[in-house]
Coordinates of C-alpha atoms in Angstrom, one line a residue:
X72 CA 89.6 118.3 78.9
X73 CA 91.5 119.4 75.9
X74 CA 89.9 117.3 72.6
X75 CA 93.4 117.0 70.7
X76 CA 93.8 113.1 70.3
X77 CA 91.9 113.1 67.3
X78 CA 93.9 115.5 65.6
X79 CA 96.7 114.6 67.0
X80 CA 96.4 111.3 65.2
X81 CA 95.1 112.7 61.8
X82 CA 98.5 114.1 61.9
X83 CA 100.6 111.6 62.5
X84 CA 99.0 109.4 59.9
X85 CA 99.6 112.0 57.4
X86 CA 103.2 111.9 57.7
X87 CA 103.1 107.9 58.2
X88 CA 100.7 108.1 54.8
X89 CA 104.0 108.4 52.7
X90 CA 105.7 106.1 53.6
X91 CA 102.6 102.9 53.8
X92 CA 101.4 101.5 50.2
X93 CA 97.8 101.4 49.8
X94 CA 98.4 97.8 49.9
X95 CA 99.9 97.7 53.3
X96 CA 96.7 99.1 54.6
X97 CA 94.0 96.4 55.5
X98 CA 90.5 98.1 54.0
X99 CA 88.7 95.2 56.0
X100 CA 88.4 92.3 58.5
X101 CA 90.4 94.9 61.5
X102 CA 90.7 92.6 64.6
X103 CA 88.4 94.0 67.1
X104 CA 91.4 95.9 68.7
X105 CA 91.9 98.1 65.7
X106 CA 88.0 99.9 66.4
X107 CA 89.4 100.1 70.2
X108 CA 92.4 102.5 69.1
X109 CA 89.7 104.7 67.2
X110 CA 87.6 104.7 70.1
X111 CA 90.3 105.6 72.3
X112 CA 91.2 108.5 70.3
X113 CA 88.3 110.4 70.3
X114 CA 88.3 113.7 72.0
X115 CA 88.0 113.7 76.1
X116 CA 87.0 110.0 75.8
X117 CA 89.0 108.7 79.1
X118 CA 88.7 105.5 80.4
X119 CA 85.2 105.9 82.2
X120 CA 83.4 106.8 78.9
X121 CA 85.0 104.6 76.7
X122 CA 83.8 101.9 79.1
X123 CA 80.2 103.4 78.9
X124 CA 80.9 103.3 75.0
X125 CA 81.6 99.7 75.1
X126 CA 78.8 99.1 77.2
X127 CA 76.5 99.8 74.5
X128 CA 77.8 97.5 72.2
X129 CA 81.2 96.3 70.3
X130 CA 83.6 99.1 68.9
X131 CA 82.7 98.8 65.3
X132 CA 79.5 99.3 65.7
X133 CA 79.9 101.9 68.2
X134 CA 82.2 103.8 65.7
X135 CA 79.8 103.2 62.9
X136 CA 77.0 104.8 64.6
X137 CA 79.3 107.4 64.9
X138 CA 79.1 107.7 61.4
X139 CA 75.8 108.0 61.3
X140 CA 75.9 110.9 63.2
X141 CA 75.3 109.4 66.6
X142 CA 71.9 108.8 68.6
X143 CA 70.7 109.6 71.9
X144 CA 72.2 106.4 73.9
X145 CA 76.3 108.0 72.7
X146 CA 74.7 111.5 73.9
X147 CA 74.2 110.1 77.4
X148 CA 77.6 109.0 77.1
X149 CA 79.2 112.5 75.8
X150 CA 77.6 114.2 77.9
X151 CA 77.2 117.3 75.7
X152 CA 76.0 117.6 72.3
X153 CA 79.6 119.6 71.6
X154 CA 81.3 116.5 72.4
X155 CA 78.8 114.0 70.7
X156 CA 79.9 116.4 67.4
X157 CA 83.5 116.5 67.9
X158 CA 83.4 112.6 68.2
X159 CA 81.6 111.9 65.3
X160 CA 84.0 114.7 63.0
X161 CA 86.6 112.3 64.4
X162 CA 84.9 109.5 63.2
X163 CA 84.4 110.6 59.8
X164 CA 88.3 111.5 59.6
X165 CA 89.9 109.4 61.1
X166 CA 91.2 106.1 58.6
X167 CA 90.7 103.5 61.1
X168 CA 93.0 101.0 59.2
X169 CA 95.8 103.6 58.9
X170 CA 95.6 104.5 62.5
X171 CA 95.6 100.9 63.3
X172 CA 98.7 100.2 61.0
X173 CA 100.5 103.5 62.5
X174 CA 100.8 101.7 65.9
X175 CA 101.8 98.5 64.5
X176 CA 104.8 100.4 62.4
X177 CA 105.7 101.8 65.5
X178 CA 105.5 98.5 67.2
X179 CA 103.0 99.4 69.6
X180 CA 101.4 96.2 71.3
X181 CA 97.7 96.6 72.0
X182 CA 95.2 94.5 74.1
X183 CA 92.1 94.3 75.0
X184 CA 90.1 93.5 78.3
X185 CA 89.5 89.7 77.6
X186 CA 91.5 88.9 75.8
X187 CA 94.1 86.2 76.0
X188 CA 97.1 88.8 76.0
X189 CA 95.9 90.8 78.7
X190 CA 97.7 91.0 81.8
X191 CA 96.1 88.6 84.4
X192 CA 96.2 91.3 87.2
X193 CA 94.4 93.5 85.8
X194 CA 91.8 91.7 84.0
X195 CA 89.6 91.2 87.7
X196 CA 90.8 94.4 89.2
X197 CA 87.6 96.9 89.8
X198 CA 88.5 99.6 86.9
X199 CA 90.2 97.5 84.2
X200 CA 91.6 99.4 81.7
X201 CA 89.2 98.5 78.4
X202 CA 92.1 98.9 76.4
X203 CA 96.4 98.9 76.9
X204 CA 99.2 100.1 74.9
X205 CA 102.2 98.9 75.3
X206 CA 105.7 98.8 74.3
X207 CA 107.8 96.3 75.2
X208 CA 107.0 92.5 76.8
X209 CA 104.0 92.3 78.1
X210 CA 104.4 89.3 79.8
X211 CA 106.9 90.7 82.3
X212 CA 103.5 91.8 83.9
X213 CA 103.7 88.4 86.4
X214 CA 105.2 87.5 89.2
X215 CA 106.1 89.6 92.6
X216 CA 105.7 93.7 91.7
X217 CA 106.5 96.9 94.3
X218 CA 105.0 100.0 93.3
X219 CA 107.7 102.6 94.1
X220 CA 106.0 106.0 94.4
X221 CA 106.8 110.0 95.2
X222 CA 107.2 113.1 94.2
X223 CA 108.6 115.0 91.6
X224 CA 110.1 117.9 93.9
X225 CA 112.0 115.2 96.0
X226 CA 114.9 115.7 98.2
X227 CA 118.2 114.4 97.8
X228 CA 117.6 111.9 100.6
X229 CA 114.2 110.8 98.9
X230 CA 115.7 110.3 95.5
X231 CA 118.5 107.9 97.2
X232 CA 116.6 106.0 98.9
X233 CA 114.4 105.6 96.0
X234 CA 116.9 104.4 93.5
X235 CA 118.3 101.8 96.2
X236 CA 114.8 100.2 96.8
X237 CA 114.5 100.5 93.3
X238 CA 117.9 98.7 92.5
X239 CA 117.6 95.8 95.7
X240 CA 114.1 95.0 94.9
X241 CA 115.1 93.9 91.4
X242 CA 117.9 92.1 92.3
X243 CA 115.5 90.7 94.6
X244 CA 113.5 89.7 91.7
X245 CA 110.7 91.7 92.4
X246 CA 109.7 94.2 89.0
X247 CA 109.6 97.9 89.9
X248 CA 106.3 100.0 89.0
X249 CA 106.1 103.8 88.8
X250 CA 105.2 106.3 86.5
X251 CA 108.2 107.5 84.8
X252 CA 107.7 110.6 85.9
X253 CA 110.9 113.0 87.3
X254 CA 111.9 112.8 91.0
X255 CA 111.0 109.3 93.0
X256 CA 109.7 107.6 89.5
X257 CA 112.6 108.1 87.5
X258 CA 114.9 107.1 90.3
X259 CA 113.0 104.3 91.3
X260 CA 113.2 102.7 87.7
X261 CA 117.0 104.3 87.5
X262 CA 117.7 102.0 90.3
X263 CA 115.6 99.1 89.0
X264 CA 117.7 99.1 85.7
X265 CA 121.2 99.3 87.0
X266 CA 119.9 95.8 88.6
X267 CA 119.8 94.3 85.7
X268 CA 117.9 92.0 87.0
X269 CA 113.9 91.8 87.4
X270 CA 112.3 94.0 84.3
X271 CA 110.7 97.2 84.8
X272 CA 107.2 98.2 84.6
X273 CA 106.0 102.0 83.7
X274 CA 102.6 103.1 83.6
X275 CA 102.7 107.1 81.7
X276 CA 99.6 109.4 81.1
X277 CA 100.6 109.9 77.2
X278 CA 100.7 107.9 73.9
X279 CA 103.8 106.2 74.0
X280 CA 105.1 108.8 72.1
X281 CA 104.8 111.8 73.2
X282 CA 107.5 111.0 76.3
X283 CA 107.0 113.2 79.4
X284 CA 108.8 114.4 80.4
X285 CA 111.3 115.2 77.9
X286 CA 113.8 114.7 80.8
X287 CA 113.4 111.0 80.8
X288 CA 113.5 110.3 77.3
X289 CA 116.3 107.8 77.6
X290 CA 114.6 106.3 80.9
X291 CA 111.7 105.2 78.7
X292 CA 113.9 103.7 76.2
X293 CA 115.4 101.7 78.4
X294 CA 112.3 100.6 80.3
X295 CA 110.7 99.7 76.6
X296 CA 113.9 97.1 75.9
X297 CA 114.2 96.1 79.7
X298 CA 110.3 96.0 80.8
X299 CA 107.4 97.1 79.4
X300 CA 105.5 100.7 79.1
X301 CA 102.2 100.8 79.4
X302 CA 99.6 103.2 79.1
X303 CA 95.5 103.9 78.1
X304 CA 96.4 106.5 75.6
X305 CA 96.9 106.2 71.8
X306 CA 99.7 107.5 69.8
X307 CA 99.4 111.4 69.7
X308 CA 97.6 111.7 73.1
X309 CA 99.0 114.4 75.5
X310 CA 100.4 114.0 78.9
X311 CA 97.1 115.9 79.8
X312 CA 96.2 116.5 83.7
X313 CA 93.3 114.4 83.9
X314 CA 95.2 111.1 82.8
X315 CA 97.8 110.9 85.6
X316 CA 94.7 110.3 88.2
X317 CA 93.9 107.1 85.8
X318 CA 97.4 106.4 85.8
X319 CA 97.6 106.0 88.8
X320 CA 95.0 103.2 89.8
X321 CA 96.7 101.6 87.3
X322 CA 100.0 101.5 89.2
X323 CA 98.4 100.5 92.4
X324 CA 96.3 97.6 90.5
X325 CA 99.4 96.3 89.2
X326 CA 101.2 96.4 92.5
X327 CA 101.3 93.9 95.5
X328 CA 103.1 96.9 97.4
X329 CA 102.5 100.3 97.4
X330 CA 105.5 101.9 99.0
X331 CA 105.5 106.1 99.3
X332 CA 109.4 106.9 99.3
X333 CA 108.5 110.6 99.4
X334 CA 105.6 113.1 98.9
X335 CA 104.0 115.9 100.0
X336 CA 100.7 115.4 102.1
X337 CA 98.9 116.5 99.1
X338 CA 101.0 115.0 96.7
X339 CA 99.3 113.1 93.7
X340 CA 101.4 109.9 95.4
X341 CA 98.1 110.1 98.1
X342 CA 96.3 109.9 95.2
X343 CA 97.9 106.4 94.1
X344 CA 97.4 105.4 97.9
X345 CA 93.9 106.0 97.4
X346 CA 93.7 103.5 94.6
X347 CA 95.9 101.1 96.4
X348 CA 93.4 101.1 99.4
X349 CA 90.5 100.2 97.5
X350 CA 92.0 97.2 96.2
X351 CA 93.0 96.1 99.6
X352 CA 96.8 96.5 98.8
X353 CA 99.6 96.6 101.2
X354 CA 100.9 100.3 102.2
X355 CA 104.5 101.4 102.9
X356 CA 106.0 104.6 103.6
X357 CA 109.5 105.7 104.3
X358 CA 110.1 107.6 107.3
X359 CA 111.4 111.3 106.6
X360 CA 112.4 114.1 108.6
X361 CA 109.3 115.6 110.2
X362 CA 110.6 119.3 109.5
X363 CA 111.1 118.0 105.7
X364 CA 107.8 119.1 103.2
X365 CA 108.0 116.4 100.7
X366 CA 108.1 113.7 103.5
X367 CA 104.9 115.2 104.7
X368 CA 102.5 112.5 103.1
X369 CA 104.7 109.7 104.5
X370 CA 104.6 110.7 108.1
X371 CA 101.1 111.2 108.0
X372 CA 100.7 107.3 106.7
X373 CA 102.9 106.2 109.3
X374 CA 100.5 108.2 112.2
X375 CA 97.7 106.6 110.3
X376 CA 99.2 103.3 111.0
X377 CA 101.2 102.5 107.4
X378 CA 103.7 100.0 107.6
X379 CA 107.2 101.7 107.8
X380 CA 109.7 100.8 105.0
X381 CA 113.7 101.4 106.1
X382 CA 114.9 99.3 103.2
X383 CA 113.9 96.6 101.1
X384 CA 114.2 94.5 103.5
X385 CA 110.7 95.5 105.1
X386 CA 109.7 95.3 101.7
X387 CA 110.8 91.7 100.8
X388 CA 109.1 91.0 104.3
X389 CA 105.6 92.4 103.1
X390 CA 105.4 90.7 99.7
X391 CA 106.1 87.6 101.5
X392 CA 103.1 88.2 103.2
X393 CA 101.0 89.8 100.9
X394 CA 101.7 86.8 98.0
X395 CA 102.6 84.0 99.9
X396 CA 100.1 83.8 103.0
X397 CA 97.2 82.6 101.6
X398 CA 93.7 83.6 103.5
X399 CA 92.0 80.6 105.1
X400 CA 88.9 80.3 104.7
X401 CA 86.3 80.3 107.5
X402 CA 84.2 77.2 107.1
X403 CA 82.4 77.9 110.5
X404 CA 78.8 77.7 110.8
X405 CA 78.0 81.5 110.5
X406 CA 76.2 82.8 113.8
X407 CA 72.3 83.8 113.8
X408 CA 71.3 87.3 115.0
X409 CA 71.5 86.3 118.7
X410 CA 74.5 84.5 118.4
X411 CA 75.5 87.6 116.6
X412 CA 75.0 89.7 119.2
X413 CA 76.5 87.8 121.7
X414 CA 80.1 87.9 119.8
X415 CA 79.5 91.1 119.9
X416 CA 78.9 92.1 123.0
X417 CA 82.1 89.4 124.3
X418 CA 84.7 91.9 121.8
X419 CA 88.1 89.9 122.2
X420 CA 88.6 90.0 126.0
X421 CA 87.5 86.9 127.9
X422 CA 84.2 87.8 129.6
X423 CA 81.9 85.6 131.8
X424 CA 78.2 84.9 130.9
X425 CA 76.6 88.2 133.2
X426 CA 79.0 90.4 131.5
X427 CA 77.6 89.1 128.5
X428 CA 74.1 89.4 129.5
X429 CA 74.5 92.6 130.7
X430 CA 76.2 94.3 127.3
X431 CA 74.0 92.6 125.3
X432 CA 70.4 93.1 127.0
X433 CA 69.6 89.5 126.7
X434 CA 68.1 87.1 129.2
X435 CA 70.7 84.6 131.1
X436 CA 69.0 82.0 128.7
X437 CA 69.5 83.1 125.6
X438 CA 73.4 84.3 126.0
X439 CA 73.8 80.5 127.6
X440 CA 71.9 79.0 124.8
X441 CA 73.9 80.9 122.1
X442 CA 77.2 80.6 124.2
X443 CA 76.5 76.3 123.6
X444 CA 76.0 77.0 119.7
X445 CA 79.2 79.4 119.2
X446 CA 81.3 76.7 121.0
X447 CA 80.1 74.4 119.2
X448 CA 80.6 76.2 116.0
X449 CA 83.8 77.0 117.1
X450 CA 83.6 80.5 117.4
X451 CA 84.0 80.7 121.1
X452 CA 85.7 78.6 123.6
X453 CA 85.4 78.1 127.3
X454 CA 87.6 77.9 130.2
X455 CA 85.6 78.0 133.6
X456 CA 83.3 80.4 134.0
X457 CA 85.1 82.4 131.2
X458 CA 84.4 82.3 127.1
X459 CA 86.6 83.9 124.9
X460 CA 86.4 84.4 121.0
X461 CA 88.0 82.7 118.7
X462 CA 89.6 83.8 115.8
X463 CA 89.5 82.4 112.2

């Protein structure tokens, strides 16, 4: 990983230096937010290691034991006794207070894993970001949200059909999430806008300002005034490889739909799915034509049994589902190992009790002994001779 963050923001607070009085710049009593920003923009930090830095103790006095040259608990962390160096060079440059007053010039929102400000969604989700940078409303985080994702080599027929979900959803009322990126992500939120309707939400692999790509520069603008942008990175980061990966379970943790509009079957889009699986989110893809690369991901989601998504329709139909139906719980008396074993050996076909016995390997006594408890339990029921699960 490229360590330029640091410098990066040495720069920029040179050419901000100018313009700030030394009485603008608070010398003491930073929020704790201020020491996140500094920890943020160390060299290769990344959100795994600034969570293993926070895990040792609170950012100030991580950052002054930076100071102090570090110790062997922030080598563990580095990884390297390079890195350890680099951070703590960073540490002695950087003017925490002029960083910190930087992003507030620039009006650069930033908040903190639990903390009142920060979004709801996120703050149980499995790899919470430990800090956010936003620009824009913050709040517009709430409600309904489709992640709208593909590649940036789409076709003609993938970036349609990505701006029309993108523009019905919002009307809908349901806020768009991608990545701002070119192809699917800037059509998505291209479509989203014309809406007017539901605000945008963008998730980038920069600082907010260093826009990538240059392409979108206008896109991002109007995101920041319609939605909100939101990223891990500080002012000055690069749009680095490593950060889009983070990005991304960022986008699927802020989604109650995933929907694929076009990719590649390696595409990084798989990479979102990925993230969107391990937090149990619904899957979309939009059917493409087979002989077509960049719809190569998306047919191999729909063999793999992803929901197909013709229009926003489908869409509208699986957020319904995936906010409004709310699990019930099973209050049942949960089965003992035989009983167990018995469930399992019925599957969900109606069997009789020697079918039973004879999958399971039990006597005739204890299948009709456990069979009594599961219907009384509720788990199975009987008609005649025949028992048959029941389902929660």
């Amino acid at each position: 990983m490229p360590a330029d963050v640091c410098s990066a923001s040495v720069q920029g607070m040179k050419s901000f230096q100018d313009t700030v009085s030394k009485q603008d710049v608070p010398k003491q009593d930073l929020p704790p937010e201020a020491w996140l920003v500094a920890l943020a923009s160390l060299p290769a930090v990344g959100p795994m290691r600034l969570r293993a830095l926070l895990d040792i103790a609170g950012p100030q006095t991580v950052w002054g034991r930076l100071l102090s040259s570090g110790d062997a608990e922030l080598a563990q962390v580095a990884g390297s006794t390079d890195l350890l160096a680099s951070w703590c060079r960073c540490a002695c440059e950087l003017d925490v207070a002029l960083l910190w007053c930087l992003h507030q010039n620039k009006a650069i929102g930033v908040t903190a894993w639990g903390t009142p400000s920060y979004p709801e969604v996120l703050s149980d989700d499995i790899e919470p970001p430990a800090v956010l940078f936003y620009q824009g409303d913050l709040s517009v985080a709430v409600g309904p949200r489709v992640a709208l994702v593909g590649t940036r080599r789409c076709t003609r027929y993938g970036s349609e059909v990505a701006f029309e979900l993108g523009r019905d959803l919002a009307k809908a009322g349901v806020a768009v999430v991608s990545g701002l990126a070119l192809g699917i992500d800037g059509a998505a939120h291209a479509g989203a806008l014309e809406a007017c309707a539901a605000p945008p939400i963008a998730v980038v692999g920069s600082g907010l300002d260093r826009v990538y790509p240059e392409r979108n520069r206008s896109l991002w603008q109007a995101v920041a005034a319609a939605g909100v942008l939101l990223g891990e990175a500080p002012l000055g980061a690069a749009p680095e490889r490593w950060r889009f990966p983070a990005r991304n379970r960022i986008i699927a943790a802020l989604a109650d739909v995933v929907v694929v509009v076009e990719s590649h079957s390696a595409g990084g889009s798989m990479h979102t799915v990925a993230e969107a699986l391990k937090r149990d989110r619904y899957v979309m893809a939009v059917p493409g034509p087979v002989r077509s690369s960049a719809s190569g991901g998306c047919i191999d989601l729909l063999a793999d049994g992803g929901a197909p998504c013709r229009d926003a329709s489908d869409v509208l139909l699986a957020l319904g589902a995936s906010l409004f139906e709310s699990p019930k719980l099973d209050t049942r008396k949960p089965p003992d190992a035989i009983e167990q074993q018995v469930l399992d050996a019925l599957g969900w076909q109606p069997a009789d009790p020697e079918q039973i016995k004879l999958r399971s390997g039990l006597t005739m006594a204890q299948v009709a002994c456990a069979i009594e408890e599961l219907r009384a339990a509720g788990w199975v029921a009987i008609s005649g001779r025949w028992i048959e699960q029941v389902a929660r």
